[in-house]
Coordinates of C-alpha atoms and ligand atoms in Angstrom, one line a residue:
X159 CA 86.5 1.6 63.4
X160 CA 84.4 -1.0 63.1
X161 CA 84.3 -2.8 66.7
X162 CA 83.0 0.6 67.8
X163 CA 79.8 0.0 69.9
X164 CA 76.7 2.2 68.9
X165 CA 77.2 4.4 71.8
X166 CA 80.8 5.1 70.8
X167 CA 80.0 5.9 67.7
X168 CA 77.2 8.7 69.0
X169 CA 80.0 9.7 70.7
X170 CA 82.9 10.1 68.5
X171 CA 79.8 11.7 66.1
X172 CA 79.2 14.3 68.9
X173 CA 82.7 15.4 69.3
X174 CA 82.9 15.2 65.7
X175 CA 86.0 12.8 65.8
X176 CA 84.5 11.7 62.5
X177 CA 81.5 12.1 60.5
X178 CA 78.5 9.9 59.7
X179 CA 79.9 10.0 56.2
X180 CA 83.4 8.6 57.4
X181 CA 82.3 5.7 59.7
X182 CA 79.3 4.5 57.0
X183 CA 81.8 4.2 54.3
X184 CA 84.4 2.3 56.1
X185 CA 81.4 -0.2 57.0
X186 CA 80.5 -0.4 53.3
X187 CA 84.4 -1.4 52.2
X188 CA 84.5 -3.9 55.1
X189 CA 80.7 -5.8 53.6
X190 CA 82.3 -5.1 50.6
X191 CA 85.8 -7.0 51.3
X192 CA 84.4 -9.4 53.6
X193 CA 80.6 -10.6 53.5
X194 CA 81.4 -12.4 50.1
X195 CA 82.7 -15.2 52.8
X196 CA 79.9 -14.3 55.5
X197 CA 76.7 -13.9 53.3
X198 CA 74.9 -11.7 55.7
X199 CA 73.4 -8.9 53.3
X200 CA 70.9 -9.5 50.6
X201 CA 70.8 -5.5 49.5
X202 CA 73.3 -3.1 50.4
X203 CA 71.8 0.5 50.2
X204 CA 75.0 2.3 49.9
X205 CA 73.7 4.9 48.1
X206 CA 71.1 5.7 50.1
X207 CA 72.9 5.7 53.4
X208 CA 75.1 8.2 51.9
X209 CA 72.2 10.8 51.5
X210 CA 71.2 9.7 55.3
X211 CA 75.0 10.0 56.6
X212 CA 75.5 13.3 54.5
X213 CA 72.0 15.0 56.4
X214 CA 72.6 13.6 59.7
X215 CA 76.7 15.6 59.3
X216 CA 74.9 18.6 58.5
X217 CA 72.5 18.4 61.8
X218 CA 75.5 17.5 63.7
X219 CA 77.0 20.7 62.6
X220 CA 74.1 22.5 63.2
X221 CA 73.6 20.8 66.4
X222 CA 70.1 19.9 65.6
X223 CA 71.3 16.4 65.5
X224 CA 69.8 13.6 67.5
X225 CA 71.7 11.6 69.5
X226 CA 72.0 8.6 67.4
X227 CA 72.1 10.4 64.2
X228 CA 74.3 9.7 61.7
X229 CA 74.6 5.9 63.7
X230 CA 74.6 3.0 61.1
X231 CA 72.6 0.0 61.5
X232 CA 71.6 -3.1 59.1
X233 CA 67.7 -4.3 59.3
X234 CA 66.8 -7.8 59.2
X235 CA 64.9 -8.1 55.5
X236 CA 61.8 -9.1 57.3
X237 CA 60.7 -5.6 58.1
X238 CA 59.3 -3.5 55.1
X239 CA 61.7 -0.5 53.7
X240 CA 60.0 1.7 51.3
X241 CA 61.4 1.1 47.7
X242 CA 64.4 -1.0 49.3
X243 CA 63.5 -4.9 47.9
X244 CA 62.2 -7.0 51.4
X245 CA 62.5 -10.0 50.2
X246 CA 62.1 -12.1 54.1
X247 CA 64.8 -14.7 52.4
X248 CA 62.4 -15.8 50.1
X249 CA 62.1 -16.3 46.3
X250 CA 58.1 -15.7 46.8
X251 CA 59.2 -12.0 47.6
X252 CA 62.5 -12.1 45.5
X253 CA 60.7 -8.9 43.0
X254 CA 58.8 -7.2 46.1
X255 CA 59.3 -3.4 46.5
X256 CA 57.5 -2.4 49.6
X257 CA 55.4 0.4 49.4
X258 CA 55.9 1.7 52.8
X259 CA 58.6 1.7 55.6
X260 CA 57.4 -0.9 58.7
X261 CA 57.4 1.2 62.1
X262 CA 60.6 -0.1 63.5
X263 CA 62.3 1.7 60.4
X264 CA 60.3 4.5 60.6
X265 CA 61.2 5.0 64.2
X266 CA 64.9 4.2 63.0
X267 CA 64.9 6.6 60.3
X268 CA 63.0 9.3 62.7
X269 CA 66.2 8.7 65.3
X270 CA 68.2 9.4 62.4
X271 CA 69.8 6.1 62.0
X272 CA 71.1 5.1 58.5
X273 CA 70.6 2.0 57.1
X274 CA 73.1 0.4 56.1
X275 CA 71.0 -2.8 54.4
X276 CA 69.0 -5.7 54.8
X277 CA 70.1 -8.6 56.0
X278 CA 69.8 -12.8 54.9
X279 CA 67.4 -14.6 57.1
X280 CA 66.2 -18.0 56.8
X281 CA 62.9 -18.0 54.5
X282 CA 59.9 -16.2 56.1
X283 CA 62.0 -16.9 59.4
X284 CA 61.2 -20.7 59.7
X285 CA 65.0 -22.1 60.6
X286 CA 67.2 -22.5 63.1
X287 CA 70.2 -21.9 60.9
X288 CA 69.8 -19.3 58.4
X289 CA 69.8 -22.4 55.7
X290 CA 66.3 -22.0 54.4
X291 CA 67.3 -19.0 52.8
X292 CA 66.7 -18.5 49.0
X293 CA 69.5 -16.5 49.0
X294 CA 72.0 -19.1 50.5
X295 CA 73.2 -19.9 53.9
X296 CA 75.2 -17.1 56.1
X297 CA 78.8 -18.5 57.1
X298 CA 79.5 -17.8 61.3
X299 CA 82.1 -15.5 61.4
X300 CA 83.9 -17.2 64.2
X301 CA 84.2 -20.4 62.5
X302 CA 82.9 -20.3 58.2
X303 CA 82.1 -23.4 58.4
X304 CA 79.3 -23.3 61.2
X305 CA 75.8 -21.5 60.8
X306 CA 74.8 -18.6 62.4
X307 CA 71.5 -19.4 63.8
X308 CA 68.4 -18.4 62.6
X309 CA 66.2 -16.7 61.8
X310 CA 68.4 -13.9 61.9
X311 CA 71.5 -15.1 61.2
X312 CA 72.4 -12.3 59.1
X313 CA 72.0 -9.6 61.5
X314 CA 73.6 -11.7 64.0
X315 CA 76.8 -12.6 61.6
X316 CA 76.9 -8.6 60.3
X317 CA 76.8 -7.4 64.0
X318 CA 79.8 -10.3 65.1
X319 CA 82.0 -9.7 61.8
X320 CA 81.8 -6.1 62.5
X321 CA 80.1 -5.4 58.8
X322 CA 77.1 -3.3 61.4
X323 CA 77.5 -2.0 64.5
X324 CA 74.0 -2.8 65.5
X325 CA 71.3 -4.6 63.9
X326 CA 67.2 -5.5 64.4
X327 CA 66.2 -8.6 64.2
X328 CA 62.7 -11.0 65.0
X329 CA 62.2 -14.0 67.4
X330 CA 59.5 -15.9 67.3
X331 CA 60.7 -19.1 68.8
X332 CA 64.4 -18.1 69.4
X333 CA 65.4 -16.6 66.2
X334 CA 66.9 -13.0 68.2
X335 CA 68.6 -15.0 71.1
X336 CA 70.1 -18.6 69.0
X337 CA 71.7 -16.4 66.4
X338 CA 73.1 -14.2 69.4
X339 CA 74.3 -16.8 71.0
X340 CA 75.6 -18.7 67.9
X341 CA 77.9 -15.3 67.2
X342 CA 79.2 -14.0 70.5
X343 CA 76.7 -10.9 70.5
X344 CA 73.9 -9.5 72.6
X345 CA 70.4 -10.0 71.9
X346 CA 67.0 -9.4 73.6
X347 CA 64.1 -10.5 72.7
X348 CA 61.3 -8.0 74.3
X349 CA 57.9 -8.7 75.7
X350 CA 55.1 -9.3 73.1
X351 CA 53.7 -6.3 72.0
X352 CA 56.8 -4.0 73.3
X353 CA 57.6 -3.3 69.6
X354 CA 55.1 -3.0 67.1
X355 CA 54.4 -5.9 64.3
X356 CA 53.4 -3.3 61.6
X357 CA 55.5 -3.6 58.2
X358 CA 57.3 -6.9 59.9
X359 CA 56.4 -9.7 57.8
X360 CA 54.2 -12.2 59.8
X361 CA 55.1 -15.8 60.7
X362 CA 53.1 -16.1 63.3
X363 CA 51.4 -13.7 64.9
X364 CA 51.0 -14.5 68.5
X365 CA 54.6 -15.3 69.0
X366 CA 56.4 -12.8 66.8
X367 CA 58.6 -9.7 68.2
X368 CA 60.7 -7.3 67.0
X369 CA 64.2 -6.7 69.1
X370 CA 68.0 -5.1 68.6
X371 CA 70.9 -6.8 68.3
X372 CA 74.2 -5.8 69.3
X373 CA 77.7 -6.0 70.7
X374 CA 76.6 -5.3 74.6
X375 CA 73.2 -4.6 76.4
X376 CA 74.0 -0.7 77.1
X377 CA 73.5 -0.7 73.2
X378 CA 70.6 -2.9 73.3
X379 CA 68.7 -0.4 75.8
X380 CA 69.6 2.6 73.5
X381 CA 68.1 0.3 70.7
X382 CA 65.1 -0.1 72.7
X383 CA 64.6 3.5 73.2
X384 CA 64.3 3.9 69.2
X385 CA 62.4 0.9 68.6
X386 CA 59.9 0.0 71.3
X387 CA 56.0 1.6 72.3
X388 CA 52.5 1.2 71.4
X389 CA 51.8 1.7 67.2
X390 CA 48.0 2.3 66.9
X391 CA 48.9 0.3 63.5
X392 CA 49.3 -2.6 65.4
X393 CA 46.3 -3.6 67.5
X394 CA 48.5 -6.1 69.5
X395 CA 51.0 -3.5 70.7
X396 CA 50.9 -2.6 74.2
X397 CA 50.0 0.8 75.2
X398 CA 52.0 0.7 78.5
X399 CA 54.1 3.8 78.3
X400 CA 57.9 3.2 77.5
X401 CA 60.4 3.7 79.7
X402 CA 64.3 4.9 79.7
X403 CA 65.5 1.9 79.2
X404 CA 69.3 2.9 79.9
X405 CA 68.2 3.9 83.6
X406 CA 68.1 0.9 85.2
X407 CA 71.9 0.3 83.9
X408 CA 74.5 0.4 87.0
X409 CA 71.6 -0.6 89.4
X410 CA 72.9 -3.2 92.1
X411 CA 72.1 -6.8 91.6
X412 CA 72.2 -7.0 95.4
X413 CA 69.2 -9.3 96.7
X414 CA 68.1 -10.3 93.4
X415 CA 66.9 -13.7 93.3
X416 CA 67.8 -16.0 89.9
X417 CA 65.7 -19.1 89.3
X418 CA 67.7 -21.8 87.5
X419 CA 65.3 -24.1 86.2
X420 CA 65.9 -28.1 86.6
X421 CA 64.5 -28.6 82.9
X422 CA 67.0 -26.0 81.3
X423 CA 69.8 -28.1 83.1
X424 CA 68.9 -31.6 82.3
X425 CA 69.7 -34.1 79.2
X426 CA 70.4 -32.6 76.2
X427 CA 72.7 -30.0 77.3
X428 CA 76.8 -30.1 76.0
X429 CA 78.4 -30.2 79.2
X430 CA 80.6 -27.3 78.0
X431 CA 77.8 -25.1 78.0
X432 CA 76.5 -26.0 81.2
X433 CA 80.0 -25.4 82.7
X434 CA 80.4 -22.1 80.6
X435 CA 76.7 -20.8 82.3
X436 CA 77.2 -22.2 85.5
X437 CA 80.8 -20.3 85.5
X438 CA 78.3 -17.3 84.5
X439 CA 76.1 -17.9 87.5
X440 CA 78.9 -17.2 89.8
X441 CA 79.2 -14.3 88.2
X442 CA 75.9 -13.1 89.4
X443 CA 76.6 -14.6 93.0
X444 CA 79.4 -12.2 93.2
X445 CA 77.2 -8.9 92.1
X446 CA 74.9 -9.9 95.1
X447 CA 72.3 -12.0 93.9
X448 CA 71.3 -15.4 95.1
X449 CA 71.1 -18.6 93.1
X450 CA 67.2 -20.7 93.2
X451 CA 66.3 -23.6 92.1
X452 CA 63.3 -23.9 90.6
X453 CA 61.2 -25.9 88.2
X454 CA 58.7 -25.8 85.3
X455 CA 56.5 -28.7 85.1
X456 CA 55.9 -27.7 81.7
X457 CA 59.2 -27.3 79.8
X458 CA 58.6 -30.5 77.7
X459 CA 55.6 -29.4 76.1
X460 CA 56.8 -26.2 74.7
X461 CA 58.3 -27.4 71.6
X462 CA 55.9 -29.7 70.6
X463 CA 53.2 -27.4 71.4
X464 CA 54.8 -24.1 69.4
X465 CA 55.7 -26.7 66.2
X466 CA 51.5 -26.6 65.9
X467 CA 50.4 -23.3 66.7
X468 CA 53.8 -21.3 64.8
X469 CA 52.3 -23.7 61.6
X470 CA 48.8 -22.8 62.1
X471 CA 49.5 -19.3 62.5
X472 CA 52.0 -19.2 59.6
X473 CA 49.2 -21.1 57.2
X474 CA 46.7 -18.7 57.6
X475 CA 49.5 -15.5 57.0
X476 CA 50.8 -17.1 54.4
X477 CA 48.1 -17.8 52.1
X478 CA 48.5 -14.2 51.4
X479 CA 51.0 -15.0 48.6
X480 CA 49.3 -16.6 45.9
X481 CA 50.8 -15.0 43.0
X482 CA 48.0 -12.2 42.6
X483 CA 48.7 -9.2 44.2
X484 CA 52.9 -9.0 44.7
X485 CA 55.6 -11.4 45.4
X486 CA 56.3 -14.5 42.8
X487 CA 53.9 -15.4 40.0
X488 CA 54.4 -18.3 37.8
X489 CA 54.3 -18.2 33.4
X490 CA 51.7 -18.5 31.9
X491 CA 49.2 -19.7 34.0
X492 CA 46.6 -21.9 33.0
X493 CA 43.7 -20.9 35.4
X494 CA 43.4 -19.6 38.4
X495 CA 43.6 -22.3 40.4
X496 CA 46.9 -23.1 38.5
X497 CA 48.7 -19.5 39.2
X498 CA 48.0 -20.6 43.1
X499 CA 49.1 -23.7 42.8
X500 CA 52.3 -23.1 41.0
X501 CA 53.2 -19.3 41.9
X502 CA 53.2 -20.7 45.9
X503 CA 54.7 -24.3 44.5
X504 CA 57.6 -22.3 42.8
X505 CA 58.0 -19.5 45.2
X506 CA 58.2 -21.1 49.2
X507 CA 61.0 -23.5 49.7
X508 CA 60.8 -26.8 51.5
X509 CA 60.5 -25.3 54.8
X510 CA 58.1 -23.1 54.8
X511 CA 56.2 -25.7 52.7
X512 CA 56.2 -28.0 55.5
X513 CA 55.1 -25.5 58.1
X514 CA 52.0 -24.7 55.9
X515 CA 50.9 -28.4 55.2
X516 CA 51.5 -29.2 58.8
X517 CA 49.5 -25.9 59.8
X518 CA 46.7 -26.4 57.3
X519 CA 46.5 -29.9 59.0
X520 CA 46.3 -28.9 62.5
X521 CA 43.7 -26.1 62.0
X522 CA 41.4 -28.9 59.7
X523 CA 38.3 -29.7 61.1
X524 CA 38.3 -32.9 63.0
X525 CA 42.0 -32.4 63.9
X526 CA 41.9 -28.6 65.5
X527 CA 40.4 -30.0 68.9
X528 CA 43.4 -32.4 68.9
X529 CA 46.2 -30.4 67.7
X530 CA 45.3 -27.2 67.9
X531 CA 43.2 -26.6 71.3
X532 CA 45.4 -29.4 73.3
X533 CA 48.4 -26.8 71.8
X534 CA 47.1 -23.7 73.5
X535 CA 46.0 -24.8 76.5
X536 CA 49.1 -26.3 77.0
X537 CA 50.6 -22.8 75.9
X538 CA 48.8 -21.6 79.0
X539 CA 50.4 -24.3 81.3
X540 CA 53.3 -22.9 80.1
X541 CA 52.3 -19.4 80.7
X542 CA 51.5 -20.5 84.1
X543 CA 54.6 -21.8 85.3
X544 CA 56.6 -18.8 84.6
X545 CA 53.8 -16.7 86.4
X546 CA 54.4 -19.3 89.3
X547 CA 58.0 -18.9 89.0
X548 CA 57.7 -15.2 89.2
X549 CA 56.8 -15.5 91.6
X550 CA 59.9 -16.5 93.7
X551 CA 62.2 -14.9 91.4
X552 CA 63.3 -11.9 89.7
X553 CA 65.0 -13.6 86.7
X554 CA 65.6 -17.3 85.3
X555 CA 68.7 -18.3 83.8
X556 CA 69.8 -20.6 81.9
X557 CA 71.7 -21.8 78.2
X558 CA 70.3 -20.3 75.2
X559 CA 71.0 -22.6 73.1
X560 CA 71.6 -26.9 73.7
X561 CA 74.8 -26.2 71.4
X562 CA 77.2 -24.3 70.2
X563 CA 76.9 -23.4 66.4
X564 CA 76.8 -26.7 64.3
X565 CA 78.4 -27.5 60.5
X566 CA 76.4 -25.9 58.0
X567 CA 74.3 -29.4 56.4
X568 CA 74.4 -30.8 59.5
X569 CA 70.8 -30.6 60.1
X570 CA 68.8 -28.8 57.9
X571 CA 68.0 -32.5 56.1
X572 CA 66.3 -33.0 59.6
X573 CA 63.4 -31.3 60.7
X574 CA 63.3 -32.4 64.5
X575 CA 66.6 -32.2 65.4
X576 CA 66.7 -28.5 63.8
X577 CA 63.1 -27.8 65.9
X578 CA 65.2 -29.0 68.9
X579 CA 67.3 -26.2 69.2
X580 CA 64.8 -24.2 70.7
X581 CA 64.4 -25.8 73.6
X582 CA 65.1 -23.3 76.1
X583 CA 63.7 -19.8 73.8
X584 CA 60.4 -21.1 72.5
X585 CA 58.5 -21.4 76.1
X586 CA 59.4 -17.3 76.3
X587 CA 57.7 -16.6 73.1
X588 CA 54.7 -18.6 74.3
X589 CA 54.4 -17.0 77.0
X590 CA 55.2 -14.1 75.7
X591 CA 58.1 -12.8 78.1
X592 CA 61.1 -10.9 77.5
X593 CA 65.0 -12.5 77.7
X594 CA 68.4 -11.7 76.7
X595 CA 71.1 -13.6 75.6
X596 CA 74.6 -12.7 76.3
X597 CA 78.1 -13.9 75.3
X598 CA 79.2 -15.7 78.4
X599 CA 82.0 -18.1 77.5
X600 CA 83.3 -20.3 74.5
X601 CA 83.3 -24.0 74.0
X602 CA 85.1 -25.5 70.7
X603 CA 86.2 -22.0 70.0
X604 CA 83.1 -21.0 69.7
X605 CA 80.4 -18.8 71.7
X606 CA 78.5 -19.7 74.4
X607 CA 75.2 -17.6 75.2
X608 CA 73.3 -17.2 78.7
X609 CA 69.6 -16.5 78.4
X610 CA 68.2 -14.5 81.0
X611 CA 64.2 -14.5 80.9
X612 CA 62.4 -11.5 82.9
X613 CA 58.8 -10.7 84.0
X614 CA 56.0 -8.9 81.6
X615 CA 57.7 -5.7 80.2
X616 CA 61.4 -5.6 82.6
X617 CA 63.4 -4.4 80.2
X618 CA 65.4 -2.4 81.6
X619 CA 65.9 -4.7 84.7
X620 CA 67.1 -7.8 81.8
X621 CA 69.2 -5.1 80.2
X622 CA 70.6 -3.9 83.5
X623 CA 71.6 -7.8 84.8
X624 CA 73.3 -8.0 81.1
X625 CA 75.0 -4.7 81.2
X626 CA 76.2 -5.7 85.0
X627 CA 77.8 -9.0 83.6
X628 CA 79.6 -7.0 81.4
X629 CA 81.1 -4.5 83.5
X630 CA 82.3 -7.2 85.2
X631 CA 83.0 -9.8 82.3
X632 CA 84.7 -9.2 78.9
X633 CA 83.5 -12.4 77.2
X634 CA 81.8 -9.7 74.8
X635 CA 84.4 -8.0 73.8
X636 CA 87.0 -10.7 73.4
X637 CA 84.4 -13.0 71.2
X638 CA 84.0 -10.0 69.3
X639 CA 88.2 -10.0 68.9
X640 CA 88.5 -13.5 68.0
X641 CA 85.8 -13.2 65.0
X642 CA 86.7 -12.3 61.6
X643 CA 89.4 -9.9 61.7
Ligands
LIG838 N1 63.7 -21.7 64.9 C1 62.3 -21.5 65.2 C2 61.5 -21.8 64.0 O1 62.0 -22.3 63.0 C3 62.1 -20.0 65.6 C4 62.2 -19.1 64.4 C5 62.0 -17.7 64.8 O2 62.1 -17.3 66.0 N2 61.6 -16.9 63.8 O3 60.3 -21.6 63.9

């Protein structure tokens, strides 16, 4: 049961091989046997997905149904659920009962998907490994004593240990496609503004987006169909209509050009995953497309660049918690100024406490035109290479990650070298683009992800070239065996 895809699942729902009811419980007794090892919930709404799975078996039998009804699914814990705790891995939101239900649940509960819980995260998504989490670190289920990735290591761990058929998740530097990559699953990170922001806890605003999370790209696109279009709550989200984004799937890669950047292919790089994506590449040289080289000047300043304006933005969104309103307050404060000081002191983590002192810094005035402004207009450099490279190109390829899944404590005592594993994701959020990552080999027994990065709002042409590797692949399904049984 629980390697089922989402769209076998639909299936097997429609022809009423088993009911919502069945397939949600036997998810429930596998978190319940295994995540003790794996750490990838922090609430498990069993009871409530059993009202869910219960109504969605009575619309099946009614064929009122729609087509993902009755479908579980677990939600990162950075989105809001309605009197489900969202807690976004932090102690500061450890009590926090959200009074309403952020639009991507919304438009999950409207399709009729049941949630099956919410899952660990690093804190207010700042990591790389899912070890700034207040509620401990999530174990990879390929290996228990590697990390995830982060932010949403959970998701990611839950979707590859087969606790979730399918799960959401947020990238705002990487934190969709690392953790994919780190667990052998699919992930796509879509344009900025594709999904709405509304009820999603805010890092940083600019860069953040919403995206699925799952065993192949055909399940991604149905995911997409639930969760993306234009929320008039949101003032960022694009009104572009949506598309189908399962039509493009089985359209020929003939003619297509891929751009392989020399900067994604340079020092750094294990050479295991190079050969793993290269072996990829010939992948796509056999479905007709043709292999470019091609370079952006700006690579290198993408990291340093996003490490000021993510902490700027997350200063400003984070000064919402101050012990007042919701979220952590401290005993017995003194004064005012003393409930800030300790409610914030006793509720963020290290982390997150660095981000805002390094934010607060940048955005001070007599440091903002030397951080700050040098950070976005080299954001638009940035912006303007891939527009450039667009060019030339339909798609650019390249690793996802610099590694494959590293020791849990290996480096969350070091800042930098955890920032450095978003090399190759963090230009995409600042440009805002859409990519996927896809499981496309193993190195050390453990998986090996291919980013792909499209143009503005291609979808359904990213899904398509990952649903055409795995029709002709089955690195995704056989990572998928080897993880926890
Ligand atoms: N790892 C990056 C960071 O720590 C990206 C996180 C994310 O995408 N939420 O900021």
């Amino acid at each position: 049961m629980h390697r089922k895809t989402l769209a076998d699942i639909a299936l097997g729902l429609e022809k009423k091989e088993f009911s919502s009811v069945e397939i949600t419980t036997s998810f429930f007794e596998r978190i319940k046997q295994l995540d003790p090892d794996i750490n990838s919930f922090i609430t498990v709404t069993d009871e409530q997905a059993l009202i869910k799975a219960k109504l969605a078996d009575k619309q099946r039998a009614n064929n009122t149904a729609s087509p993902l009804a009755g479908v579980p699914i677990a939600h990162k814990d950075i989105f809001c659920t309605e009197g489900v705790k969202t807690t976004c891995g932090s102690k500061m939101l450890d009590n926090f009962l959200s009074p309403y239900n952020a639009t991507v649940i919304e438009k999950c509960e409207a399709a009729g998907l049941v949630m099956l819980g919410k899952t660990n995260m690093d804190e207010f998504a700042m990591g790389s490994s899912n070890e700034t989490s207040f509620y401990g670190p999530v174990h990879n289920p390929h290996n228990l004593n590697c990390v995830p990735g982060g932010s949403s290591g959970g998701s990611a761990a839950a979707v590859a240990a087969g606790f979730a058929p399918a799960a959401t998740g947020t990238d705002t530097g990487g934190s969709i496609r690392q953790p994919a990559a780190f667990c052998g699953i699919t992930g796509l990170k879509p344009t900025y503004g594709r999904i709405s922001r509304w009820g999603m806890i805010a890092f940083a605003s600019s860069l953040d987006q919403a995206g699925p999370m799952t065993q192949n790209a055909e399940d991604a696109a149905l995911l997409m169909n639930v969760m993306a279009g234009f929320d008039p709550k949101d003032s960022t989200s694009s009104d572009k209509p949506t598309e189908d984004y399962t039509a493009k799937l089985n359209v020929s890669l003939k003619g297509k050009k891929i751009g392989l950047p020399r900067q994604f292919f340079s020092q750094g790089l294990d050479p295991a995953i190079e050969q793993s994506v290269r072996d990829a590449l010939t992948v796509y040289e056999k479905l007709g497309a043709t292999l470019v080289d091609i370079e952006l000047p700006n690579a290198d300043l993408a990291t340093p660049a996003y490490y000021v304006i993510a902490p700027a933005e997350c200063s400003s969104n984070l000064s919402r918690f101050d012990g007042v309103r919701f979220g952590h307050r401290c005993e017995n404060p003194a004064n005012l100024a003393d409930l800030y000081s300790r409610s914030r002191g006793e509720g963020f983590g290290d982390e997150v406490k660095r981000r805002i002192l390094v934010g607060t810094y940048v955005l001070s005035a007599g440091f903002y035109d030397a951080y700050y402004l040098q950070a976005q207009k080299a954001r638009r450099l940035i912006k303007n290479d891939y527009l450039n490279a667009f060019e030339q190109v339909d798609f650019i390829a390249g690793p996802t990650a610099p590694s494959t899944a590293f020791s849990l404590n290996n480096e969350i005592e070091d800042p930098v070298a955890m920032y450095l594993n978003d090399i190759y994701t963090i230009a995409v959020n600042l440009a805002g683009l859409p990519a996927l990552s896809i499981p496309c080999g193993i190195a050390s027994k453990l998986p090996v992800g291919l980013q792909l990065i499209g143009n503005y709002f291609s979808e359904a042409d990213l899904l398509n070239a990952g649903h055409q590797f795995q029709q002709n692949t089955d690195w995704h399904t056989q990572l998928l065996a080897q993880s926890v049984r």
